[in-house]
């Protein structure tokens, strides 16, 4: 009998040795496994078949990526700094997020996934935060992986929010590997944490009955070593486990 909750992980579309491929980097899968979750890679097909898989899942993870949501998806012209797209993933995630919310599926968004959630709700993005007056340069620092994923700036958690319910400290220090960020928050979304420059760093869906959180930073990198990241994955894992139990038929007489 299956005991670990199944979590769908959105793929990115890449070309590998001349062939289209659906890919997820190992750090996301390893993080889910470390919290007793079973990852299932969701291909991003044009015909939308990945949506049919959601009813068999207990959670949905929207990963980060080196690609960006195409600016026409939120009514913007392309900035010169915005050079990498994944239209297959864009099309898939525009279907998956509303479907997952309709099913009450626990959802965790990371980096690109955070931005996708905002766009789905009608929000907009800054395509180059380093060009926005008053904003920090949030881009990935140069160096090895330890340097890249090292804490870079503080965030302040919104008191009484869903993220604050998972982590009791009012502040934390997080990594920063993104060029884009929220410009206008989508209607129906709630800010859960902000950076010192006022940039929104975590969001939730107002009124969502279950776990729906997205963060701009990368908590999947060695999450057990970071108290906030550990709390975030523990909360997500607990929500996925509760969803699995709720949808598992109980034996007669139980």
JSON list of C-alpha atoms in Angstrom, two decimals:
[
{"chain": "A", "resi": 1, "resn": "UNK", "atom": "CA", "xyz": [0.00, 0.00, 0.00]},
{"chain": "A", "resi": 2, "resn": "UNK", "atom": "CA", "xyz": [1.35, 3.41, -0.96]},
{"chain": "A", "resi": 3, "resn": "UNK", "atom": "CA", "xyz": [2.21, 5.56, 2.06]},
{"chain": "A", "resi": 4, "resn": "UNK", "atom": "CA", "xyz": [4.09, 8.52, 0.60]},
{"chain": "A", "resi": 5, "resn": "UNK", "atom": "CA", "xyz": [2.02, 11.34, -0.91]},
{"chain": "A", "resi": 6, "resn": "UNK", "atom": "CA", "xyz": [2.50, 11.86, -4.65]},
{"chain": "A", "resi": 7, "resn": "UNK", "atom": "CA", "xyz": [3.59, 15.36, -5.63]},
{"chain": "A", "resi": 8, "resn": "UNK", "atom": "CA", "xyz": [3.47, 16.51, -9.24]},
{"chain": "A", "resi": 9, "resn": "UNK", "atom": "CA", "xyz": [6.52, 18.55, -10.27]},
{"chain": "A", "resi": 10, "resn": "UNK", "atom": "CA", "xyz": [6.16, 20.83, -13.28]},
{"chain": "A", "resi": 11, "resn": "UNK", "atom": "CA", "xyz": [8.74, 20.14, -15.96]},
{"chain": "A", "resi": 12, "resn": "UNK", "atom": "CA", "xyz": [10.63, 22.59, -18.16]},
{"chain": "A", "resi": 13, "resn": "UNK", "atom": "CA", "xyz": [10.83, 22.01, -21.90]},
{"chain": "A", "resi": 14, "resn": "UNK", "atom": "CA", "xyz": [14.41, 21.76, -23.17]},
{"chain": "A", "resi": 15, "resn": "UNK", "atom": "CA", "xyz": [16.23, 20.39, -26.16]},
{"chain": "A", "resi": 16, "resn": "UNK", "atom": "CA", "xyz": [18.64, 17.55, -25.35]},
{"chain": "A", "resi": 17, "resn": "UNK", "atom": "CA", "xyz": [20.89, 16.23, -28.11]},
{"chain": "A", "resi": 18, "resn": "UNK", "atom": "CA", "xyz": [18.51, 17.63, -30.70]},
{"chain": "A", "resi": 19, "resn": "UNK", "atom": "CA", "xyz": [15.34, 16.20, -29.14]},
{"chain": "A", "resi": 20, "resn": "UNK", "atom": "CA", "xyz": [12.61, 17.93, -27.09]},
{"chain": "A", "resi": 21, "resn": "UNK", "atom": "CA", "xyz": [12.78, 16.87, -23.44]},
{"chain": "A", "resi": 22, "resn": "UNK", "atom": "CA", "xyz": [10.78, 17.45, -20.26]},
{"chain": "A", "resi": 23, "resn": "UNK", "atom": "CA", "xyz": [13.21, 18.13, -17.41]},
{"chain": "A", "resi": 24, "resn": "UNK", "atom": "CA", "xyz": [13.37, 18.82, -13.68]},
{"chain": "A", "resi": 25, "resn": "UNK", "atom": "CA", "xyz": [16.66, 19.44, -11.88]},
{"chain": "A", "resi": 26, "resn": "UNK", "atom": "CA", "xyz": [17.45, 16.98, -9.13]},
{"chain": "A", "resi": 27, "resn": "UNK", "atom": "CA", "xyz": [17.47, 19.45, -6.21]},
{"chain": "A", "resi": 28, "resn": "UNK", "atom": "CA", "xyz": [13.67, 19.77, -6.33]},
{"chain": "A", "resi": 29, "resn": "UNK", "atom": "CA", "xyz": [13.07, 16.03, -6.48]},
{"chain": "A", "resi": 30, "resn": "UNK", "atom": "CA", "xyz": [15.62, 15.38, -3.74]},
{"chain": "A", "resi": 31, "resn": "UNK", "atom": "CA", "xyz": [14.04, 17.95, -1.45]},
{"chain": "A", "resi": 32, "resn": "UNK", "atom": "CA", "xyz": [10.60, 16.34, -1.81]},
{"chain": "A", "resi": 33, "resn": "UNK", "atom": "CA", "xyz": [12.04, 12.88, -1.18]},
{"chain": "A", "resi": 34, "resn": "UNK", "atom": "CA", "xyz": [13.84, 14.18, 1.91]},
{"chain": "A", "resi": 35, "resn": "UNK", "atom": "CA", "xyz": [10.44, 15.14, 3.35]},
{"chain": "A", "resi": 36, "resn": "UNK", "atom": "CA", "xyz": [8.89, 11.70, 2.60]},
{"chain": "A", "resi": 37, "resn": "UNK", "atom": "CA", "xyz": [7.11, 12.88, -0.55]},
{"chain": "A", "resi": 38, "resn": "UNK", "atom": "CA", "xyz": [7.15, 10.95, -3.83]},
{"chain": "A", "resi": 39, "resn": "UNK", "atom": "CA", "xyz": [7.82, 13.27, -6.80]},
{"chain": "A", "resi": 40, "resn": "UNK", "atom": "CA", "xyz": [6.17, 12.70, -10.17]},
{"chain": "A", "resi": 41, "resn": "UNK", "atom": "CA", "xyz": [7.41, 14.77, -13.12]},
{"chain": "A", "resi": 42, "resn": "UNK", "atom": "CA", "xyz": [4.59, 16.41, -15.06]},
{"chain": "A", "resi": 43, "resn": "UNK", "atom": "CA", "xyz": [5.35, 16.83, -18.78]},
{"chain": "A", "resi": 44, "resn": "UNK", "atom": "CA", "xyz": [4.24, 20.07, -20.41]},
{"chain": "A", "resi": 45, "resn": "UNK", "atom": "CA", "xyz": [2.28, 18.82, -23.40]},
{"chain": "A", "resi": 46, "resn": "UNK", "atom": "CA", "xyz": [0.48, 21.10, -25.81]},
{"chain": "A", "resi": 47, "resn": "UNK", "atom": "CA", "xyz": [-2.74, 19.08, -25.59]},
{"chain": "A", "resi": 48, "resn": "UNK", "atom": "CA", "xyz": [-3.04, 19.61, -21.83]},
{"chain": "A", "resi": 49, "resn": "UNK", "atom": "CA", "xyz": [-3.01, 15.93, -20.82]},
{"chain": "A", "resi": 50, "resn": "UNK", "atom": "CA", "xyz": [-0.94, 16.74, -17.72]},
{"chain": "A", "resi": 51, "resn": "UNK", "atom": "CA", "xyz": [-4.08, 18.31, -16.20]},
{"chain": "A", "resi": 52, "resn": "UNK", "atom": "CA", "xyz": [-5.70, 14.88, -16.11]},
{"chain": "A", "resi": 53, "resn": "UNK", "atom": "CA", "xyz": [-2.97, 13.66, -13.75]},
{"chain": "A", "resi": 54, "resn": "UNK", "atom": "CA", "xyz": [-3.85, 16.10, -10.98]},
{"chain": "A", "resi": 55, "resn": "UNK", "atom": "CA", "xyz": [-6.70, 14.01, -9.56]},
{"chain": "A", "resi": 56, "resn": "UNK", "atom": "CA", "xyz": [-4.16, 11.26, -8.79]},
{"chain": "A", "resi": 57, "resn": "UNK", "atom": "CA", "xyz": [-1.81, 13.59, -6.91]},
{"chain": "A", "resi": 58, "resn": "UNK", "atom": "CA", "xyz": [-1.54, 14.90, -3.37]},
{"chain": "A", "resi": 59, "resn": "UNK", "atom": "CA", "xyz": [0.38, 18.11, -4.10]},
{"chain": "A", "resi": 60, "resn": "UNK", "atom": "CA", "xyz": [1.84, 20.29, -6.84]},
{"chain": "A", "resi": 61, "resn": "UNK", "atom": "CA", "xyz": [5.31, 21.86, -6.94]},
{"chain": "A", "resi": 62, "resn": "UNK", "atom": "CA", "xyz": [6.05, 24.71, -9.36]},
{"chain": "A", "resi": 63, "resn": "UNK", "atom": "CA", "xyz": [9.83, 24.86, -9.67]},
{"chain": "A", "resi": 64, "resn": "UNK", "atom": "CA", "xyz": [12.25, 27.61, -10.52]},
{"chain": "A", "resi": 65, "resn": "UNK", "atom": "CA", "xyz": [13.83, 27.85, -13.96]},
{"chain": "A", "resi": 66, "resn": "UNK", "atom": "CA", "xyz": [16.29, 29.87, -16.00]},
{"chain": "A", "resi": 67, "resn": "UNK", "atom": "CA", "xyz": [13.39, 30.75, -18.30]},
{"chain": "A", "resi": 68, "resn": "UNK", "atom": "CA", "xyz": [10.80, 33.45, -17.70]},
{"chain": "A", "resi": 69, "resn": "UNK", "atom": "CA", "xyz": [7.07, 33.73, -18.21]},
{"chain": "A", "resi": 70, "resn": "UNK", "atom": "CA", "xyz": [6.55, 35.30, -21.64]},
{"chain": "A", "resi": 71, "resn": "UNK", "atom": "CA", "xyz": [5.74, 39.00, -21.11]},
{"chain": "A", "resi": 72, "resn": "UNK", "atom": "CA", "xyz": [2.70, 38.92, -23.42]},
{"chain": "A", "resi": 73, "resn": "UNK", "atom": "CA", "xyz": [1.10, 36.63, -20.83]},
{"chain": "A", "resi": 74, "resn": "UNK", "atom": "CA", "xyz": [0.76, 39.68, -18.56]},
{"chain": "A", "resi": 75, "resn": "UNK", "atom": "CA", "xyz": [0.35, 42.36, -21.23]},
{"chain": "A", "resi": 76, "resn": "UNK", "atom": "CA", "xyz": [3.92, 43.70, -21.34]},
{"chain": "A", "resi": 77, "resn": "UNK", "atom": "CA", "xyz": [6.47, 44.38, -24.02]},
{"chain": "A", "resi": 78, "resn": "UNK", "atom": "CA", "xyz": [9.68, 42.39, -23.83]},
{"chain": "A", "resi": 79, "resn": "UNK", "atom": "CA", "xyz": [12.60, 44.03, -22.00]},
{"chain": "A", "resi": 80, "resn": "UNK", "atom": "CA", "xyz": [16.11, 43.61, -23.47]},
{"chain": "A", "resi": 81, "resn": "UNK", "atom": "CA", "xyz": [17.23, 41.70, -20.38]},
{"chain": "A", "resi": 82, "resn": "UNK", "atom": "CA", "xyz": [14.47, 39.09, -20.82]},
{"chain": "A", "resi": 83, "resn": "UNK", "atom": "CA", "xyz": [15.96, 36.52, -23.18]},
{"chain": "A", "resi": 84, "resn": "UNK", "atom": "CA", "xyz": [14.83, 32.99, -22.23]},
{"chain": "A", "resi": 85, "resn": "UNK", "atom": "CA", "xyz": [11.29, 31.64, -22.62]},
{"chain": "A", "resi": 86, "resn": "UNK", "atom": "CA", "xyz": [9.48, 28.33, -22.20]},
{"chain": "A", "resi": 87, "resn": "UNK", "atom": "CA", "xyz": [6.08, 28.73, -23.89]},
{"chain": "A", "resi": 88, "resn": "UNK", "atom": "CA", "xyz": [5.23, 25.05, -23.36]},
{"chain": "A", "resi": 89, "resn": "UNK", "atom": "CA", "xyz": [5.58, 25.44, -19.61]},
{"chain": "A", "resi": 90, "resn": "UNK", "atom": "CA", "xyz": [3.66, 28.72, -19.68]},
{"chain": "A", "resi": 91, "resn": "UNK", "atom": "CA", "xyz": [0.72, 27.08, -21.42]},
{"chain": "A", "resi": 92, "resn": "UNK", "atom": "CA", "xyz": [0.78, 24.10, -19.05]},
{"chain": "A", "resi": 93, "resn": "UNK", "atom": "CA", "xyz": [0.96, 26.11, -15.85]},
{"chain": "A", "resi": 94, "resn": "UNK", "atom": "CA", "xyz": [-1.91, 28.37, -16.91]},
{"chain": "A", "resi": 95, "resn": "UNK", "atom": "CA", "xyz": [-4.01, 25.21, -16.97]},
{"chain": "A", "resi": 96, "resn": "UNK", "atom": "CA", "xyz": [-2.52, 23.48, -13.95]},
{"chain": "A", "resi": 97, "resn": "UNK", "atom": "CA", "xyz": [-2.75, 26.21, -11.33]},
{"chain": "A", "resi": 98, "resn": "UNK", "atom": "CA", "xyz": [-6.52, 26.85, -11.64]},
{"chain": "A", "resi": 99, "resn": "UNK", "atom": "CA", "xyz": [-7.18, 23.10, -11.83]},
{"chain": "A", "resi": 100, "resn": "UNK", "atom": "CA", "xyz": [-5.06, 22.42, -8.73]},
{"chain": "A", "resi": 101, "resn": "UNK", "atom": "CA", "xyz": [-6.86, 25.15, -6.79]},
{"chain": "A", "resi": 102, "resn": "UNK", "atom": "CA", "xyz": [-10.24, 23.75, -7.84]},
{"chain": "A", "resi": 103, "resn": "UNK", "atom": "CA", "xyz": [-9.18, 20.35, -6.50]},
{"chain": "A", "resi": 104, "resn": "UNK", "atom": "CA", "xyz": [-7.88, 21.81, -3.24]},
{"chain": "A", "resi": 105, "resn": "UNK", "atom": "CA", "xyz": [-4.44, 20.43, -4.01]},
{"chain": "A", "resi": 106, "resn": "UNK", "atom": "CA", "xyz": [-1.58, 21.69, -1.79]},
{"chain": "A", "resi": 107, "resn": "UNK", "atom": "CA", "xyz": [0.62, 23.93, -3.92]},
{"chain": "A", "resi": 108, "resn": "UNK", "atom": "CA", "xyz": [4.14, 25.21, -3.40]},
{"chain": "A", "resi": 109, "resn": "UNK", "atom": "CA", "xyz": [5.64, 27.66, -5.90]},
{"chain": "A", "resi": 110, "resn": "UNK", "atom": "CA", "xyz": [9.36, 28.49, -6.09]},
{"chain": "A", "resi": 111, "resn": "UNK", "atom": "CA", "xyz": [10.93, 31.38, -8.02]},
{"chain": "A", "resi": 112, "resn": "UNK", "atom": "CA", "xyz": [9.43, 31.00, -11.52]},
{"chain": "A", "resi": 113, "resn": "UNK", "atom": "CA", "xyz": [6.54, 29.17, -9.86]},
{"chain": "A", "resi": 114, "resn": "UNK", "atom": "CA", "xyz": [6.01, 32.20, -7.61]},
{"chain": "A", "resi": 115, "resn": "UNK", "atom": "CA", "xyz": [5.87, 34.45, -10.66]},
{"chain": "A", "resi": 116, "resn": "UNK", "atom": "CA", "xyz": [3.56, 32.04, -12.48]},
{"chain": "A", "resi": 117, "resn": "UNK", "atom": "CA", "xyz": [1.06, 32.15, -9.64]},
{"chain": "A", "resi": 118, "resn": "UNK", "atom": "CA", "xyz": [1.03, 35.94, -9.79]},
{"chain": "A", "resi": 119, "resn": "UNK", "atom": "CA", "xyz": [0.50, 35.97, -13.57]},
{"chain": "A", "resi": 120, "resn": "UNK", "atom": "CA", "xyz": [-2.32, 33.41, -13.38]},
{"chain": "A", "resi": 121, "resn": "UNK", "atom": "CA", "xyz": [-4.11, 35.75, -10.96]},
{"chain": "A", "resi": 122, "resn": "UNK", "atom": "CA", "xyz": [-3.72, 38.72, -13.30]},
{"chain": "A", "resi": 123, "resn": "UNK", "atom": "CA", "xyz": [-0.58, 40.25, -11.77]},
{"chain": "A", "resi": 124, "resn": "UNK", "atom": "CA", "xyz": [2.41, 41.68, -13.62]},
{"chain": "A", "resi": 125, "resn": "UNK", "atom": "CA", "xyz": [6.18, 41.30, -13.37]},
{"chain": "A", "resi": 126, "resn": "UNK", "atom": "CA", "xyz": [9.25, 43.51, -13.41]},
{"chain": "A", "resi": 127, "resn": "UNK", "atom": "CA", "xyz": [11.48, 41.92, -16.05]},
{"chain": "A", "resi": 128, "resn": "UNK", "atom": "CA", "xyz": [14.72, 43.44, -14.72]},
{"chain": "A", "resi": 129, "resn": "UNK", "atom": "CA", "xyz": [14.57, 44.39, -11.05]},
{"chain": "A", "resi": 130, "resn": "UNK", "atom": "CA", "xyz": [18.08, 45.81, -11.17]},
{"chain": "A", "resi": 131, "resn": "UNK", "atom": "CA", "xyz": [16.71, 48.53, -13.46]},
{"chain": "A", "resi": 132, "resn": "UNK", "atom": "CA", "xyz": [13.85, 49.51, -11.13]},
{"chain": "A", "resi": 133, "resn": "UNK", "atom": "CA", "xyz": [14.62, 52.58, -8.98]},
{"chain": "A", "resi": 134, "resn": "UNK", "atom": "CA", "xyz": [14.84, 51.70, -5.31]},
{"chain": "A", "resi": 135, "resn": "UNK", "atom": "CA", "xyz": [15.11, 47.97, -5.85]},
{"chain": "A", "resi": 136, "resn": "UNK", "atom": "CA", "xyz": [18.07, 45.79, -4.91]},
{"chain": "A", "resi": 137, "resn": "UNK", "atom": "CA", "xyz": [19.94, 43.73, -7.48]},
{"chain": "A", "resi": 138, "resn": "UNK", "atom": "CA", "xyz": [18.34, 40.35, -6.79]},
{"chain": "A", "resi": 139, "resn": "UNK", "atom": "CA", "xyz": [20.30, 38.43, -9.41]},
{"chain": "A", "resi": 140, "resn": "UNK", "atom": "CA", "xyz": [22.28, 35.27, -8.77]},
{"chain": "A", "resi": 141, "resn": "UNK", "atom": "CA", "xyz": [25.74, 35.99, -7.30]},
{"chain": "A", "resi": 142, "resn": "UNK", "atom": "CA", "xyz": [28.78, 34.62, -9.08]},
{"chain": "A", "resi": 143, "resn": "UNK", "atom": "CA", "xyz": [30.68, 31.72, -7.54]},
{"chain": "A", "resi": 144, "resn": "UNK", "atom": "CA", "xyz": [30.23, 28.07, -6.69]},
{"chain": "A", "resi": 145, "resn": "UNK", "atom": "CA", "xyz": [26.91, 26.58, -5.62]},
{"chain": "A", "resi": 146, "resn": "UNK", "atom": "CA", "xyz": [27.46, 27.30, -1.95]},
{"chain": "A", "resi": 147, "resn": "UNK", "atom": "CA", "xyz": [28.02, 30.96, -2.82]},
{"chain": "A", "resi": 148, "resn": "UNK", "atom": "CA", "xyz": [25.07, 31.06, -5.21]},
{"chain": "A", "resi": 149, "resn": "UNK", "atom": "CA", "xyz": [22.61, 29.66, -2.67]},
{"chain": "A", "resi": 150, "resn": "UNK", "atom": "CA", "xyz": [24.02, 31.44, 0.38]},
{"chain": "A", "resi": 151, "resn": "UNK", "atom": "CA", "xyz": [21.64, 33.80, 2.21]},
{"chain": "A", "resi": 152, "resn": "UNK", "atom": "CA", "xyz": [21.72, 37.17, 0.48]},
{"chain": "A", "resi": 153, "resn": "UNK", "atom": "CA", "xyz": [19.17, 39.49, 2.08]},
{"chain": "A", "resi": 154, "resn": "UNK", "atom": "CA", "xyz": [16.59, 39.61, 4.86]},
{"chain": "A", "resi": 155, "resn": "UNK", "atom": "CA", "xyz": [12.86, 39.20, 4.48]},
{"chain": "A", "resi": 156, "resn": "UNK", "atom": "CA", "xyz": [10.15, 40.33, 6.88]},
{"chain": "A", "resi": 157, "resn": "UNK", "atom": "CA", "xyz": [7.20, 38.00, 7.32]},
{"chain": "A", "resi": 158, "resn": "UNK", "atom": "CA", "xyz": [3.72, 39.54, 7.36]},
{"chain": "A", "resi": 159, "resn": "UNK", "atom": "CA", "xyz": [2.29, 39.04, 10.87]},
{"chain": "A", "resi": 160, "resn": "UNK", "atom": "CA", "xyz": [-0.72, 36.74, 10.99]},
{"chain": "A", "resi": 161, "resn": "UNK", "atom": "CA", "xyz": [-0.06, 35.36, 7.50]},
{"chain": "A", "resi": 162, "resn": "UNK", "atom": "CA", "xyz": [0.13, 31.79, 6.31]},
{"chain": "A", "resi": 163, "resn": "UNK", "atom": "CA", "xyz": [3.91, 31.79, 6.12]},
{"chain": "A", "resi": 164, "resn": "UNK", "atom": "CA", "xyz": [4.12, 33.27, 9.61]},
{"chain": "A", "resi": 165, "resn": "UNK", "atom": "CA", "xyz": [1.93, 30.41, 10.83]},
{"chain": "A", "resi": 166, "resn": "UNK", "atom": "CA", "xyz": [4.67, 28.00, 9.77]},
{"chain": "A", "resi": 167, "resn": "UNK", "atom": "CA", "xyz": [7.62, 30.00, 11.08]},
{"chain": "A", "resi": 168, "resn": "UNK", "atom": "CA", "xyz": [7.37, 32.03, 14.27]},
{"chain": "A", "resi": 169, "resn": "UNK", "atom": "CA", "xyz": [10.36, 34.40, 13.82]},
{"chain": "A", "resi": 170, "resn": "UNK", "atom": "CA", "xyz": [9.43, 37.80, 12.31]},
{"chain": "A", "resi": 171, "resn": "UNK", "atom": "CA", "xyz": [12.40, 37.82, 9.90]},
{"chain": "A", "resi": 172, "resn": "UNK", "atom": "CA", "xyz": [14.70, 35.45, 8.09]},
{"chain": "A", "resi": 173, "resn": "UNK", "atom": "CA", "xyz": [17.60, 35.65, 5.66]},
{"chain": "A", "resi": 174, "resn": "UNK", "atom": "CA", "xyz": [17.17, 34.02, 2.25]},
{"chain": "A", "resi": 175, "resn": "UNK", "atom": "CA", "xyz": [19.08, 33.49, -0.98]},
{"chain": "A", "resi": 176, "resn": "UNK", "atom": "CA", "xyz": [18.39, 35.54, -4.10]},
{"chain": "A", "resi": 177, "resn": "UNK", "atom": "CA", "xyz": [18.70, 34.16, -7.65]},
{"chain": "A", "resi": 178, "resn": "UNK", "atom": "CA", "xyz": [16.12, 36.07, -9.68]},
{"chain": "A", "resi": 179, "resn": "UNK", "atom": "CA", "xyz": [16.11, 38.95, -12.14]},
{"chain": "A", "resi": 180, "resn": "UNK", "atom": "CA", "xyz": [12.33, 39.26, -12.35]},
{"chain": "A", "resi": 181, "resn": "UNK", "atom": "CA", "xyz": [9.84, 39.94, -9.59]},
{"chain": "A", "resi": 182, "resn": "UNK", "atom": "CA", "xyz": [6.31, 41.01, -8.86]},
{"chain": "A", "resi": 183, "resn": "UNK", "atom": "CA", "xyz": [5.35, 44.47, -10.11]},
{"chain": "A", "resi": 184, "resn": "UNK", "atom": "CA", "xyz": [1.59, 44.41, -9.46]},
{"chain": "A", "resi": 185, "resn": "UNK", "atom": "CA", "xyz": [0.22, 41.75, -7.14]},
{"chain": "A", "resi": 186, "resn": "UNK", "atom": "CA", "xyz": [-2.57, 39.75, -8.74]},
{"chain": "A", "resi": 187, "resn": "UNK", "atom": "CA", "xyz": [-6.10, 40.28, -7.37]},
{"chain": "A", "resi": 188, "resn": "UNK", "atom": "CA", "xyz": [-6.89, 37.55, -4.87]},
{"chain": "A", "resi": 189, "resn": "UNK", "atom": "CA", "xyz": [-3.28, 37.11, -3.78]},
{"chain": "A", "resi": 190, "resn": "UNK", "atom": "CA", "xyz": [-1.84, 38.15, -0.42]},
{"chain": "A", "resi": 191, "resn": "UNK", "atom": "CA", "xyz": [1.74, 39.23, 0.32]},
{"chain": "A", "resi": 192, "resn": "UNK", "atom": "CA", "xyz": [3.33, 36.97, 2.94]},
{"chain": "A", "resi": 193, "resn": "UNK", "atom": "CA", "xyz": [6.88, 38.40, 3.11]},
{"chain": "A", "resi": 194, "resn": "UNK", "atom": "CA", "xyz": [8.84, 41.36, 1.70]},
{"chain": "A", "resi": 195, "resn": "UNK", "atom": "CA", "xyz": [12.51, 42.18, 1.10]},
{"chain": "A", "resi": 196, "resn": "UNK", "atom": "CA", "xyz": [14.14, 45.33, 2.57]},
{"chain": "A", "resi": 197, "resn": "UNK", "atom": "CA", "xyz": [13.52, 47.18, -0.73]},
{"chain": "A", "resi": 198, "resn": "UNK", "atom": "CA", "xyz": [9.79, 46.45, -0.55]},
{"chain": "A", "resi": 199, "resn": "UNK", "atom": "CA", "xyz": [9.88, 43.67, -3.15]},
{"chain": "A", "resi": 200, "resn": "UNK", "atom": "CA", "xyz": [7.29, 41.00, -2.42]},
{"chain": "A", "resi": 201, "resn": "UNK", "atom": "CA", "xyz": [9.04, 37.70, -1.67]},
{"chain": "A", "resi": 202, "resn": "UNK", "atom": "CA", "xyz": [6.20, 35.35, -0.69]},
{"chain": "A", "resi": 203, "resn": "UNK", "atom": "CA", "xyz": [2.50, 35.14, -1.56]},
{"chain": "A", "resi": 204, "resn": "UNK", "atom": "CA", "xyz": [-0.60, 33.08, -0.80]},
{"chain": "A", "resi": 205, "resn": "UNK", "atom": "CA", "xyz": [-4.11, 32.84, -2.24]},
{"chain": "A", "resi": 206, "resn": "UNK", "atom": "CA", "xyz": [-6.73, 34.68, -0.19]},
{"chain": "A", "resi": 207, "resn": "UNK", "atom": "CA", "xyz": [-9.37, 32.33, 1.11]},
{"chain": "A", "resi": 208, "resn": "UNK", "atom": "CA", "xyz": [-7.72, 29.15, -0.15]},
{"chain": "A", "resi": 209, "resn": "UNK", "atom": "CA", "xyz": [-8.88, 26.32, 2.12]},
{"chain": "A", "resi": 210, "resn": "UNK", "atom": "CA", "xyz": [-5.54, 24.51, 2.08]},
{"chain": "A", "resi": 211, "resn": "UNK", "atom": "CA", "xyz": [-1.81, 25.03, 1.66]},
{"chain": "A", "resi": 212, "resn": "UNK", "atom": "CA", "xyz": [-1.08, 27.43, -1.21]},
{"chain": "A", "resi": 213, "resn": "UNK", "atom": "CA", "xyz": [2.20, 29.30, -0.82]},
{"chain": "A", "resi": 214, "resn": "UNK", "atom": "CA", "xyz": [4.82, 30.57, -3.24]},
{"chain": "A", "resi": 215, "resn": "UNK", "atom": "CA", "xyz": [8.22, 32.13, -2.55]},
{"chain": "A", "resi": 216, "resn": "UNK", "atom": "CA", "xyz": [10.63, 34.08, -4.73]},
{"chain": "A", "resi": 217, "resn": "UNK", "atom": "CA", "xyz": [13.78, 32.54, -3.26]},
{"chain": "A", "resi": 218, "resn": "UNK", "atom": "CA", "xyz": [15.04, 28.91, -3.45]},
{"chain": "A", "resi": 219, "resn": "UNK", "atom": "CA", "xyz": [14.18, 26.92, -0.30]},
{"chain": "A", "resi": 220, "resn": "UNK", "atom": "CA", "xyz": [14.86, 23.58, -2.06]},
{"chain": "A", "resi": 221, "resn": "UNK", "atom": "CA", "xyz": [18.63, 23.97, -1.62]},
{"chain": "A", "resi": 222, "resn": "UNK", "atom": "CA", "xyz": [19.60, 22.01, 1.51]},
{"chain": "A", "resi": 223, "resn": "UNK", "atom": "CA", "xyz": [16.33, 22.86, 3.26]},
{"chain": "A", "resi": 224, "resn": "UNK", "atom": "CA", "xyz": [17.11, 20.91, 6.42]},
{"chain": "A", "resi": 225, "resn": "UNK", "atom": "CA", "xyz": [19.96, 23.35, 7.11]},
{"chain": "A", "resi": 226, "resn": "UNK", "atom": "CA", "xyz": [17.74, 26.48, 7.04]},
{"chain": "A", "resi": 227, "resn": "UNK", "atom": "CA", "xyz": [14.99, 26.85, 9.68]},
{"chain": "A", "resi": 228, "resn": "UNK", "atom": "CA", "xyz": [12.54, 28.75, 7.43]},
{"chain": "A", "resi": 229, "resn": "UNK", "atom": "CA", "xyz": [13.05, 26.41, 4.48]},
{"chain": "A", "resi": 230, "resn": "UNK", "atom": "CA", "xyz": [12.64, 23.40, 6.75]},
{"chain": "A", "resi": 231, "resn": "UNK", "atom": "CA", "xyz": [9.41, 24.84, 8.15]},
{"chain": "A", "resi": 232, "resn": "UNK", "atom": "CA", "xyz": [8.11, 25.52, 4.64]},
{"chain": "A", "resi": 233, "resn": "UNK", "atom": "CA", "xyz": [8.73, 21.97, 3.42]},
{"chain": "A", "resi": 234, "resn": "UNK", "atom": "CA", "xyz": [7.41, 20.45, 6.65]},
{"chain": "A", "resi": 235, "resn": "UNK", "atom": "CA", "xyz": [4.20, 22.44, 6.20]},
{"chain": "A", "resi": 236, "resn": "UNK", "atom": "CA", "xyz": [3.87, 21.41, 2.58]},
{"chain": "A", "resi": 237, "resn": "UNK", "atom": "CA", "xyz": [4.56, 17.76, 3.39]},
{"chain": "A", "resi": 238, "resn": "UNK", "atom": "CA", "xyz": [1.96, 17.76, 6.17]},
{"chain": "A", "resi": 239, "resn": "UNK", "atom": "CA", "xyz": [-0.63, 19.27, 3.83]},
{"chain": "A", "resi": 240, "resn": "UNK", "atom": "CA", "xyz": [0.14, 16.67, 1.14]},
{"chain": "A", "resi": 241, "resn": "UNK", "atom": "CA", "xyz": [-0.13, 13.87, 3.68]},
{"chain": "A", "resi": 242, "resn": "UNK", "atom": "CA", "xyz": [-3.49, 15.20, 4.90]},
{"chain": "A", "resi": 243, "resn": "UNK", "atom": "CA", "xyz": [-4.72, 15.35, 1.30]},
{"chain": "A", "resi": 244, "resn": "UNK", "atom": "CA", "xyz": [-3.62, 11.76, 0.69]},
{"chain": "A", "resi": 245, "resn": "UNK", "atom": "CA", "xyz": [-5.45, 10.53, 3.78]},
{"chain": "A", "resi": 246, "resn": "UNK", "atom": "CA", "xyz": [-8.61, 12.48, 2.89]},
{"chain": "A", "resi": 247, "resn": "UNK", "atom": "CA", "xyz": [-8.85, 10.99, -0.60]},
{"chain": "A", "resi": 248, "resn": "UNK", "atom": "CA", "xyz": [-7.89, 7.40, 0.35]},
{"chain": "A", "resi": 249, "resn": "UNK", "atom": "CA", "xyz": [-10.92, 5.13, 0.63]},
{"chain": "A", "resi": 250, "resn": "UNK", "atom": "CA", "xyz": [-11.27, 3.73, 4.13]},
{"chain": "A", "resi": 251, "resn": "UNK", "atom": "CA", "xyz": [-11.96, 0.01, 4.70]},
{"chain": "A", "resi": 252, "resn": "UNK", "atom": "CA", "xyz": [-15.50, -0.93, 5.64]},
{"chain": "A", "resi": 253, "resn": "UNK", "atom": "CA", "xyz": [-15.87, -0.94, 9.38]},
{"chain": "A", "resi": 254, "resn": "UNK", "atom": "CA", "xyz": [-12.84, 1.29, 9.93]}
]
